């Protein structure tokens, strides 16, 4: 499956998710300044609040996407993990937000959404390949 278009999609998904792990998802802005909200946590005035769950979801999703290239499986589980990422992000957002600060969204927050779209494209390409294999088996 390494030579197929779905491998290219899944390789891009892996790269996007690794990038999303490294970049801030947004910024909390308060009177003391701007604090980046990354996948591992947020540091506000020397107090570190961990959000390792988001990092774990992104890491697991990147590993599943990369493994799917070699296993020839549907990446449906990966898409479900990325939906869980957004649910976890919303939960951590409301847990960390206070009345005194604002939130500015970072562009890295959209990378998992692009990954979901690429997963859907990979699922469709895998489906087309399976139909082609069944048609070839029928001709024998």
CSV table of N, CA and C in Angstrom, one decimal:
chain,number,residue,atom,x,y,z
A,1,UNK,N,0.8,-1.2,0.0
A,1,UNK,CA,0.0,0.0,0.0
A,1,UNK,C,0.9,1.3,0.0
A,2,UNK,N,2.2,1.1,0.1
A,2,UNK,CA,3.0,2.3,0.2
A,2,UNK,C,3.0,3.1,-1.1
A,3,UNK,N,2.6,2.5,-2.2
A,3,UNK,CA,2.7,3.3,-3.5
A,3,UNK,C,1.3,3.9,-3.8
A,4,UNK,N,0.3,3.8,-3.0
A,4,UNK,CA,-1.0,4.2,-3.3
A,4,UNK,C,-1.2,5.7,-2.8
A,5,UNK,N,-2.3,6.3,-3.3
A,5,UNK,CA,-2.5,7.7,-2.9
A,5,UNK,C,-2.9,7.8,-1.5
A,6,UNK,N,-3.6,6.8,-0.9
A,6,UNK,CA,-4.0,6.8,0.5
A,6,UNK,C,-2.7,6.8,1.4
A,7,UNK,N,-1.6,6.3,1.0
A,7,UNK,CA,-0.4,6.3,1.7
A,7,UNK,C,0.1,7.8,1.8
A,8,UNK,N,0.0,8.5,0.7
A,8,UNK,CA,0.4,9.9,0.7
A,8,UNK,C,-0.5,10.7,1.6
A,9,UNK,N,-1.8,10.5,1.6
A,9,UNK,CA,-2.8,11.2,2.5
A,9,UNK,C,-2.4,10.9,4.0
A,10,UNK,N,-2.1,9.6,4.3
A,10,UNK,CA,-1.8,9.3,5.7
A,10,UNK,C,-0.5,9.8,6.1
A,11,UNK,N,0.5,9.9,5.2
A,11,UNK,CA,1.8,10.5,5.6
A,11,UNK,C,1.6,12.0,5.8
A,12,UNK,N,0.8,12.7,5.1
A,12,UNK,CA,0.5,14.1,5.4
A,12,UNK,C,-0.2,14.2,6.7
A,13,UNK,N,-1.2,13.3,7.0
A,13,UNK,CA,-1.9,13.3,8.3
A,13,UNK,C,-0.8,13.2,9.4
A,14,UNK,N,0.1,12.3,9.3
A,14,UNK,CA,1.1,12.1,10.3
A,14,UNK,C,1.9,13.4,10.5
A,15,UNK,N,2.3,14.0,9.4
A,15,UNK,CA,3.1,15.3,9.5
A,15,UNK,C,2.3,16.4,10.2
A,16,UNK,N,1.0,16.5,9.8
A,16,UNK,CA,0.2,17.6,10.3
A,16,UNK,C,0.0,17.4,11.8
A,17,UNK,N,-0.2,16.1,12.3
A,17,UNK,CA,-0.4,15.9,13.7
A,17,UNK,C,0.8,16.1,14.5
A,18,UNK,N,2.0,15.8,14.0
A,18,UNK,CA,3.2,16.1,14.7
A,18,UNK,C,3.4,17.6,14.8
A,19,UNK,N,3.1,18.3,13.7
A,19,UNK,CA,3.1,19.8,13.8
A,19,UNK,C,2.2,20.3,14.8
A,20,UNK,N,1.0,19.8,14.9
A,20,UNK,CA,0.0,20.3,15.8
A,20,UNK,C,0.4,20.0,17.3
A,21,UNK,N,1.2,19.0,17.5
A,21,UNK,CA,1.7,18.7,18.8
A,21,UNK,C,2.7,19.8,19.3
A,22,UNK,N,3.5,20.3,18.3
A,22,UNK,CA,4.6,21.2,18.6
A,22,UNK,C,4.1,22.7,18.7
A,23,UNK,N,3.1,23.1,18.0
A,23,UNK,CA,2.7,24.5,17.9
A,23,UNK,C,1.6,24.8,18.9
A,24,UNK,N,1.4,26.0,19.3
A,24,UNK,CA,0.3,26.4,20.2
A,24,UNK,C,-1.0,26.4,19.5
A,25,UNK,N,-2.0,25.8,20.2
A,25,UNK,CA,-3.4,25.8,19.7
A,25,UNK,C,-4.1,27.1,19.8
A,26,UNK,N,-3.6,27.9,20.7
A,26,UNK,CA,-4.2,29.2,20.9
A,26,UNK,C,-3.4,30.0,22.0
A,27,UNK,N,-3.9,31.1,22.3
A,27,UNK,CA,-3.3,32.0,23.3
A,27,UNK,C,-4.3,32.5,24.3
A,28,UNK,N,-4.0,32.4,25.6
A,28,UNK,CA,-4.8,33.0,26.6
A,28,UNK,C,-4.2,34.4,26.8
A,29,UNK,N,-5.0,35.4,26.8
A,29,UNK,CA,-4.5,36.8,26.9
A,29,UNK,C,-5.1,37.4,28.2
A,30,UNK,N,-4.3,37.8,29.1
A,30,UNK,CA,-4.8,38.5,30.3
A,30,UNK,C,-3.9,39.7,30.5
A,31,UNK,N,-4.0,40.3,31.7
A,31,UNK,CA,-3.3,41.5,32.0
A,31,UNK,C,-1.8,41.4,32.1
A,32,UNK,N,-1.3,40.1,32.4
A,32,UNK,CA,0.1,39.9,32.4
A,32,UNK,C,0.7,39.6,31.1
A,33,UNK,N,-0.1,39.4,30.1
A,33,UNK,CA,0.5,39.1,28.8
A,33,UNK,C,-0.2,37.9,28.1
A,34,UNK,N,0.5,37.4,27.1
A,34,UNK,CA,-0.1,36.3,26.2
A,34,UNK,C,0.6,35.0,26.6
A,35,UNK,N,-0.3,34.0,26.9
A,35,UNK,CA,0.2,32.7,27.3
A,35,UNK,C,-0.2,31.6,26.3
A,36,UNK,N,0.8,31.0,25.7
A,36,UNK,CA,0.5,30.0,24.6
A,36,UNK,C,-0.1,28.7,25.3
A,37,UNK,N,-1.2,28.2,24.6
A,37,UNK,CA,-1.9,27.0,25.1
A,37,UNK,C,-1.4,25.9,24.1
A,38,UNK,N,-0.4,25.1,24.6
A,38,UNK,CA,0.1,24.0,23.7
A,38,UNK,C,-0.5,22.7,24.1
A,39,UNK,N,-0.2,21.7,23.4
A,39,UNK,CA,-0.7,20.4,23.7
A,39,UNK,C,-0.3,19.8,25.0
A,40,UNK,N,0.9,20.2,25.5
A,40,UNK,CA,1.4,19.7,26.8
A,40,UNK,C,0.9,20.5,27.9
A,41,UNK,N,0.5,21.7,27.7
A,41,UNK,CA,0.0,22.5,28.8
A,41,UNK,C,0.1,24.0,28.6
A,42,UNK,N,-0.1,24.7,29.6
A,42,UNK,CA,0.0,26.2,29.6
A,42,UNK,C,0.7,26.7,30.8
A,43,UNK,N,1.6,27.6,30.6
A,43,UNK,CA,2.4,28.2,31.7
A,43,UNK,C,1.9,29.6,31.9
A,44,UNK,N,1.3,29.8,33.1
A,44,UNK,CA,0.7,31.2,33.4
A,44,UNK,C,1.5,31.6,34.7
A,45,UNK,N,2.4,32.6,34.5
A,45,UNK,CA,3.1,33.2,35.5
A,45,UNK,C,3.8,32.2,36.4
A,46,UNK,N,4.5,31.3,35.8
A,46,UNK,CA,5.3,30.3,36.5
A,46,UNK,C,4.5,29.1,37.0
A,47,UNK,N,3.2,29.1,36.9
A,47,UNK,CA,2.3,28.0,37.3
A,47,UNK,C,2.0,27.2,36.0
A,48,UNK,N,2.5,25.9,35.9
A,48,UNK,CA,2.3,25.1,34.8
A,48,UNK,C,1.0,24.3,35.0
A,49,UNK,N,0.1,24.4,34.0
A,49,UNK,CA,-1.1,23.5,34.1
A,49,UNK,C,-1.1,22.6,32.9
A,50,UNK,N,-1.0,21.3,33.2
A,50,UNK,CA,-0.8,20.3,32.2
A,50,UNK,C,-2.1,19.9,31.5
A,51,UNK,N,-1.9,19.7,30.2
A,51,UNK,CA,-3.0,19.2,29.4
A,51,UNK,C,-2.5,18.0,28.6
A,52,UNK,N,-1.8,17.1,29.2
A,52,UNK,CA,-1.1,16.0,28.6
A,52,UNK,C,-2.1,15.1,27.8
A,53,UNK,N,-3.4,15.1,28.2
A,53,UNK,CA,-4.4,14.3,27.5
A,53,UNK,C,-4.5,14.7,26.0
A,54,UNK,N,-4.4,16.0,25.7
A,54,UNK,CA,-4.5,16.4,24.3
A,54,UNK,C,-3.3,15.9,23.6
A,55,UNK,N,-2.1,16.0,24.2
A,55,UNK,CA,-0.9,15.6,23.6
A,55,UNK,C,-0.9,14.1,23.4
A,56,UNK,N,-1.5,13.3,24.3
A,56,UNK,CA,-1.6,11.9,24.2
A,56,UNK,C,-2.5,11.5,23.0
A,57,UNK,N,-3.6,12.2,22.8
A,57,UNK,CA,-4.5,11.9,21.7
A,57,UNK,C,-3.8,12.2,20.4
A,58,UNK,N,-3.1,13.3,20.3
A,58,UNK,CA,-2.4,13.6,19.1
A,58,UNK,C,-1.3,12.6,18.8
A,59,UNK,N,-0.5,12.2,19.8
A,59,UNK,CA,0.5,11.3,19.6
A,59,UNK,C,0.0,9.9,19.1
A,60,UNK,N,-1.1,9.4,19.8
A,60,UNK,CA,-1.7,8.2,19.4
A,60,UNK,C,-2.3,8.2,18.0
A,61,UNK,N,-2.9,9.4,17.7
A,61,UNK,CA,-3.5,9.5,16.3
A,61,UNK,C,-2.4,9.5,15.3
A,62,UNK,N,-1.2,10.2,15.5
A,62,UNK,CA,-0.1,10.2,14.6
A,62,UNK,C,0.5,8.8,14.4
A,63,UNK,N,0.6,8.0,15.5
A,63,UNK,CA,1.1,6.7,15.4
A,63,UNK,C,0.1,5.8,14.6
A,64,UNK,N,-1.2,5.9,14.9
A,64,UNK,CA,-2.2,5.1,14.1
A,64,UNK,C,-2.1,5.5,12.7
A,65,UNK,N,-2.0,6.7,12.3
A,65,UNK,CA,-2.0,7.1,10.9
A,65,UNK,C,-0.8,6.6,10.2
A,66,UNK,N,0.4,6.6,10.9
A,66,UNK,CA,1.6,6.1,10.3
A,66,UNK,C,1.5,4.5,10.2
A,67,UNK,N,1.0,3.9,11.2
A,67,UNK,CA,0.9,2.4,11.1
A,67,UNK,C,-0.1,2.0,10.1
A,68,UNK,N,-1.1,2.8,9.8
A,68,UNK,CA,-2.2,2.4,8.8
A,68,UNK,C,-1.6,2.3,7.4
A,69,UNK,N,-0.5,3.1,7.2
A,69,UNK,CA,0.1,3.0,5.9
A,69,UNK,C,0.6,1.6,5.6
A,70,UNK,N,1.1,1.0,6.5
A,70,UNK,CA,1.7,-0.4,6.3
A,70,UNK,C,0.7,-1.5,6.6
A,71,UNK,N,-0.4,-1.2,7.3
A,71,UNK,CA,-1.3,-2.3,7.7
A,71,UNK,C,-2.5,-2.5,6.7
A,72,UNK,N,-2.7,-1.5,5.8
A,72,UNK,CA,-3.8,-1.5,4.9
A,72,UNK,C,-5.2,-1.7,5.6
A,73,UNK,N,-5.4,-0.8,6.6
A,73,UNK,CA,-6.6,-0.8,7.3
A,73,UNK,C,-7.3,0.5,7.1
A,74,UNK,N,-8.6,0.6,7.4
A,74,UNK,CA,-9.3,1.9,7.3
A,74,UNK,C,-8.9,2.8,8.5
A,75,UNK,N,-8.6,4.0,8.3
A,75,UNK,CA,-8.3,4.9,9.4
A,75,UNK,C,-9.5,5.5,10.0
A,76,UNK,N,-10.6,4.8,10.2
A,76,UNK,CA,-11.8,5.3,10.9
A,76,UNK,C,-11.5,5.6,12.3
A,77,UNK,N,-10.7,4.7,13.0
A,77,UNK,CA,-10.4,4.9,14.4
A,77,UNK,C,-9.6,6.2,14.6
A,78,UNK,N,-8.7,6.5,13.6
A,78,UNK,CA,-8.0,7.8,13.7
A,78,UNK,C,-8.9,9.0,13.6
A,79,UNK,N,-9.9,9.0,12.8
A,79,UNK,CA,-10.8,10.1,12.7
A,79,UNK,C,-11.6,10.2,14.0
A,80,UNK,N,-12.0,9.1,14.6
A,80,UNK,CA,-12.7,9.2,15.9
A,80,UNK,C,-11.7,9.8,17.0
A,81,UNK,N,-10.5,9.4,16.9
A,81,UNK,CA,-9.5,10.0,17.9
A,81,UNK,C,-9.4,11.5,17.7
A,82,UNK,N,-9.4,12.0,16.5
A,82,UNK,CA,-9.3,13.4,16.2
A,82,UNK,C,-10.6,14.2,16.6
A,83,UNK,N,-11.8,13.5,16.5
A,83,UNK,CA,-13.0,14.1,17.1
A,83,UNK,C,-12.9,14.2,18.6
A,84,UNK,N,-12.3,13.1,19.2
A,84,UNK,CA,-12.0,13.2,20.6
A,84,UNK,C,-11.1,14.3,21.0
A,85,UNK,N,-10.1,14.6,20.2
A,85,UNK,CA,-9.2,15.7,20.4
A,85,UNK,C,-9.9,17.0,20.6
A,86,UNK,N,-10.9,17.2,19.7
A,86,UNK,CA,-11.6,18.5,19.8
A,86,UNK,C,-12.5,18.5,21.0
A,87,UNK,N,-13.0,17.4,21.4
A,87,UNK,CA,-13.8,17.3,22.6
A,87,UNK,C,-12.9,17.6,23.8
A,88,UNK,N,-11.8,17.0,23.9
A,88,UNK,CA,-10.8,17.3,25.0
A,88,UNK,C,-10.3,18.7,25.0
A,89,UNK,N,-10.1,19.3,23.8
A,89,UNK,CA,-9.7,20.7,23.7
A,89,UNK,C,-10.8,21.6,24.3
A,90,UNK,N,-12.0,21.3,24.0
A,90,UNK,CA,-13.1,22.2,24.5
A,90,UNK,C,-13.2,22.0,26.0
A,91,UNK,N,-13.0,20.8,26.5
A,91,UNK,CA,-13.1,20.6,28.0
A,91,UNK,C,-11.9,21.3,28.7
A,92,UNK,N,-10.7,21.2,28.1
A,92,UNK,CA,-9.6,21.9,28.8
A,92,UNK,C,-9.7,23.4,28.6
A,93,UNK,N,-10.3,23.9,27.5
A,93,UNK,CA,-10.5,25.3,27.3
A,93,UNK,C,-11.4,25.9,28.4
A,94,UNK,N,-12.5,25.2,28.7
A,94,UNK,CA,-13.4,25.7,29.7
A,94,UNK,C,-12.9,25.5,31.1
A,95,UNK,N,-12.0,24.5,31.3
A,95,UNK,CA,-11.4,24.4,32.6
A,95,UNK,C,-10.3,25.4,32.9
A,96,UNK,N,-9.6,25.9,31.8
A,96,UNK,CA,-8.5,26.9,32.0
A,96,UNK,C,-9.0,28.3,31.8
A,97,UNK,N,-10.1,28.5,31.2
A,97,UNK,CA,-10.6,29.9,31.0
A,97,UNK,C,-11.1,30.5,32.3
A,98,UNK,N,-10.8,31.8,32.4
A,98,UNK,CA,-11.4,32.5,33.5
A,98,UNK,C,-12.1,33.8,33.0
A,99,UNK,N,-12.7,34.5,33.8
A,99,UNK,CA,-13.4,35.7,33.4
A,99,UNK,C,-12.4,36.8,33.0
A,100,UNK,N,-11.2,36.8,33.5
A,100,UNK,CA,-10.2,37.8,33.3
A,100,UNK,C,-9.4,37.7,32.0
A,101,UNK,N,-9.5,36.6,31.4
A,101,UNK,CA,-8.7,36.4,30.2
A,101,UNK,C,-9.5,36.1,28.9
A,102,UNK,N,-8.9,36.4,27.8
A,102,UNK,CA,-9.5,36.2,26.5
A,102,UNK,C,-8.7,35.1,25.8
A,103,UNK,N,-9.3,34.5,24.8
A,103,UNK,CA,-8.6,33.4,24.1
A,103,UNK,C,-8.6,33.8,22.6
A,104,UNK,N,-7.4,33.6,22.0
A,104,UNK,CA,-7.1,33.8,20.6
A,104,UNK,C,-6.7,32.5,20.0
A,105,UNK,N,-7.4,32.1,19.0
A,105,UNK,CA,-7.2,30.8,18.4
A,105,UNK,C,-6.0,30.8,17.5
A,106,UNK,N,-5.1,29.8,17.7
A,106,UNK,CA,-3.9,29.6,16.8
A,106,UNK,C,-4.3,28.8,15.6
A,107,UNK,N,-3.5,29.0,14.6
A,107,UNK,CA,-3.8,28.2,13.3
A,107,UNK,C,-3.5,26.7,13.4
A,108,UNK,N,-2.8,26.3,14.4
A,108,UNK,CA,-2.5,24.9,14.6
A,108,UNK,C,-3.7,24.1,15.1
A,109,UNK,N,-4.7,24.8,15.5
A,109,UNK,CA,-6.0,24.2,16.0
A,109,UNK,C,-6.7,23.6,14.8
A,110,UNK,N,-6.5,24.1,13.6
A,110,UNK,CA,-7.2,23.6,12.4
A,110,UNK,C,-6.5,22.4,11.8
A,111,UNK,N,-5.3,22.1,12.2
A,111,UNK,CA,-4.5,21.0,11.6
A,111,UNK,C,-5.2,19.6,11.8
A,112,UNK,N,-5.7,19.3,13.0
A,112,UNK,CA,-6.5,18.0,13.1
A,112,UNK,C,-7.7,18.0,12.3
A,113,UNK,N,-8.4,19.1,12.0
A,113,UNK,CA,-9.5,19.1,11.1
A,113,UNK,C,-9.1,18.8,9.7
A,114,UNK,N,-8.0,19.3,9.2
A,114,UNK,CA,-7.5,19.0,7.9
A,114,UNK,C,-7.1,17.5,7.9
A,115,UNK,N,-6.6,17.0,9.0
A,115,UNK,CA,-6.3,15.5,9.1
A,115,UNK,C,-7.5,14.7,9.0
A,116,UNK,N,-8.6,15.1,9.6
A,116,UNK,CA,-9.9,14.4,9.4
A,116,UNK,C,-10.3,14.3,8.0
A,117,UNK,N,-10.2,15.4,7.3
A,117,UNK,CA,-10.6,15.4,5.8
A,117,UNK,C,-9.7,14.5,5.1
A,118,UNK,N,-8.4,14.5,5.3
A,118,UNK,CA,-7.5,13.6,4.6
A,118,UNK,C,-7.7,12.1,5.0
A,119,UNK,N,-8.1,11.9,6.2
A,119,UNK,CA,-8.5,10.5,6.6
A,119,UNK,C,-9.7,10.0,5.8
A,120,UNK,N,-10.7,10.9,5.6
A,120,UNK,CA,-11.9,10.6,4.8
A,120,UNK,C,-11.5,10.3,3.4
A,121,UNK,N,-10.6,11.1,2.8
A,121,UNK,CA,-10.1,10.8,1.5
A,121,UNK,C,-9.3,9.5,1.4
A,122,UNK,N,-8.6,9.1,2.4
A,122,UNK,CA,-7.9,7.9,2.5
A,122,UNK,C,-8.9,6.7,2.6
A,123,UNK,N,-9.9,6.9,3.4
A,123,UNK,CA,-10.9,5.8,3.5
A,123,UNK,C,-11.6,5.6,2.1
A,124,UNK,N,-11.9,6.6,1.4
A,124,UNK,CA,-12.5,6.5,0.1
A,124,UNK,C,-11.5,5.8,-0.9
A,125,UNK,N,-10.3,6.1,-0.8
A,125,UNK,CA,-9.3,5.5,-1.7
A,125,UNK,C,-9.1,4.0,-1.4
A,126,UNK,N,-9.1,3.7,-0.1
A,126,UNK,CA,-9.0,2.3,0.3
A,126,UNK,C,-10.2,1.5,-0.2
A,127,UNK,N,-11.4,2.1,-0.1
A,127,UNK,CA,-12.6,1.5,-0.6
A,127,UNK,C,-12.6,1.2,-2.1
A,128,UNK,N,-12.0,2.2,-2.9
A,128,UNK,CA,-11.9,2.0,-4.3
A,128,UNK,C,-10.9,0.9,-4.6
A,129,UNK,N,-9.8,0.8,-3.9
A,129,UNK,CA,-8.9,-0.3,-4.1
A,129,UNK,C,-9.5,-1.7,-3.7
A,130,UNK,N,-10.3,-1.7,-2.7
A,130,UNK,CA,-11.0,-3.0,-2.3
A,130,UNK,C,-12.0,-3.4,-3.4
A,131,UNK,N,-12.7,-2.5,-4.0
A,131,UNK,CA,-13.6,-2.8,-5.1
A,131,UNK,C,-12.8,-3.3,-6.3
A,132,UNK,N,-11.7,-2.7,-6.6
A,132,UNK,CA,-10.9,-3.1,-7.7
A,132,UNK,C,-10.3,-4.5,-7.5
A,133,UNK,N,-9.9,-4.9,-6.3
A,133,UNK,CA,-9.4,-6.2,-6.0
A,133,UNK,C,-10.6,-7.2,-6.1
A,134,UNK,N,-11.7,-6.9,-5.6
A,134,UNK,CA,-12.9,-7.8,-5.7
A,134,UNK,C,-13.3,-8.1,-7.2
A,135,UNK,N,-13.2,-7.0,-8.0
A,135,UNK,CA,-13.5,-7.2,-9.4
A,135,UNK,C,-12.4,-8.1,-10.1
A,136,UNK,N,-11.2,-7.9,-9.7
A,136,UNK,CA,-10.1,-8.7,-10.3
A,136,UNK,C,-10.3,-10.2,-9.9
A,137,UNK,N,-10.7,-10.4,-8.6
A,137,UNK,CA,-11.0,-11.8,-8.2
A,137,UNK,C,-12.1,-12.5,-8.9
A,138,UNK,N,-13.1,-11.7,-9.2
A,138,UNK,CA,-14.3,-12.2,-9.9
A,138,UNK,C,-13.9,-12.6,-11.3
A,139,UNK,N,-13.0,-11.9,-12.0
A,139,UNK,CA,-12.6,-12.3,-13.3
A,139,UNK,C,-11.8,-13.6,-13.4
A,140,UNK,N,-11.2,-14.0,-12.4
A,140,UNK,CA,-10.4,-15.2,-12.4
A,140,UNK,C,-11.3,-16.4,-12.5
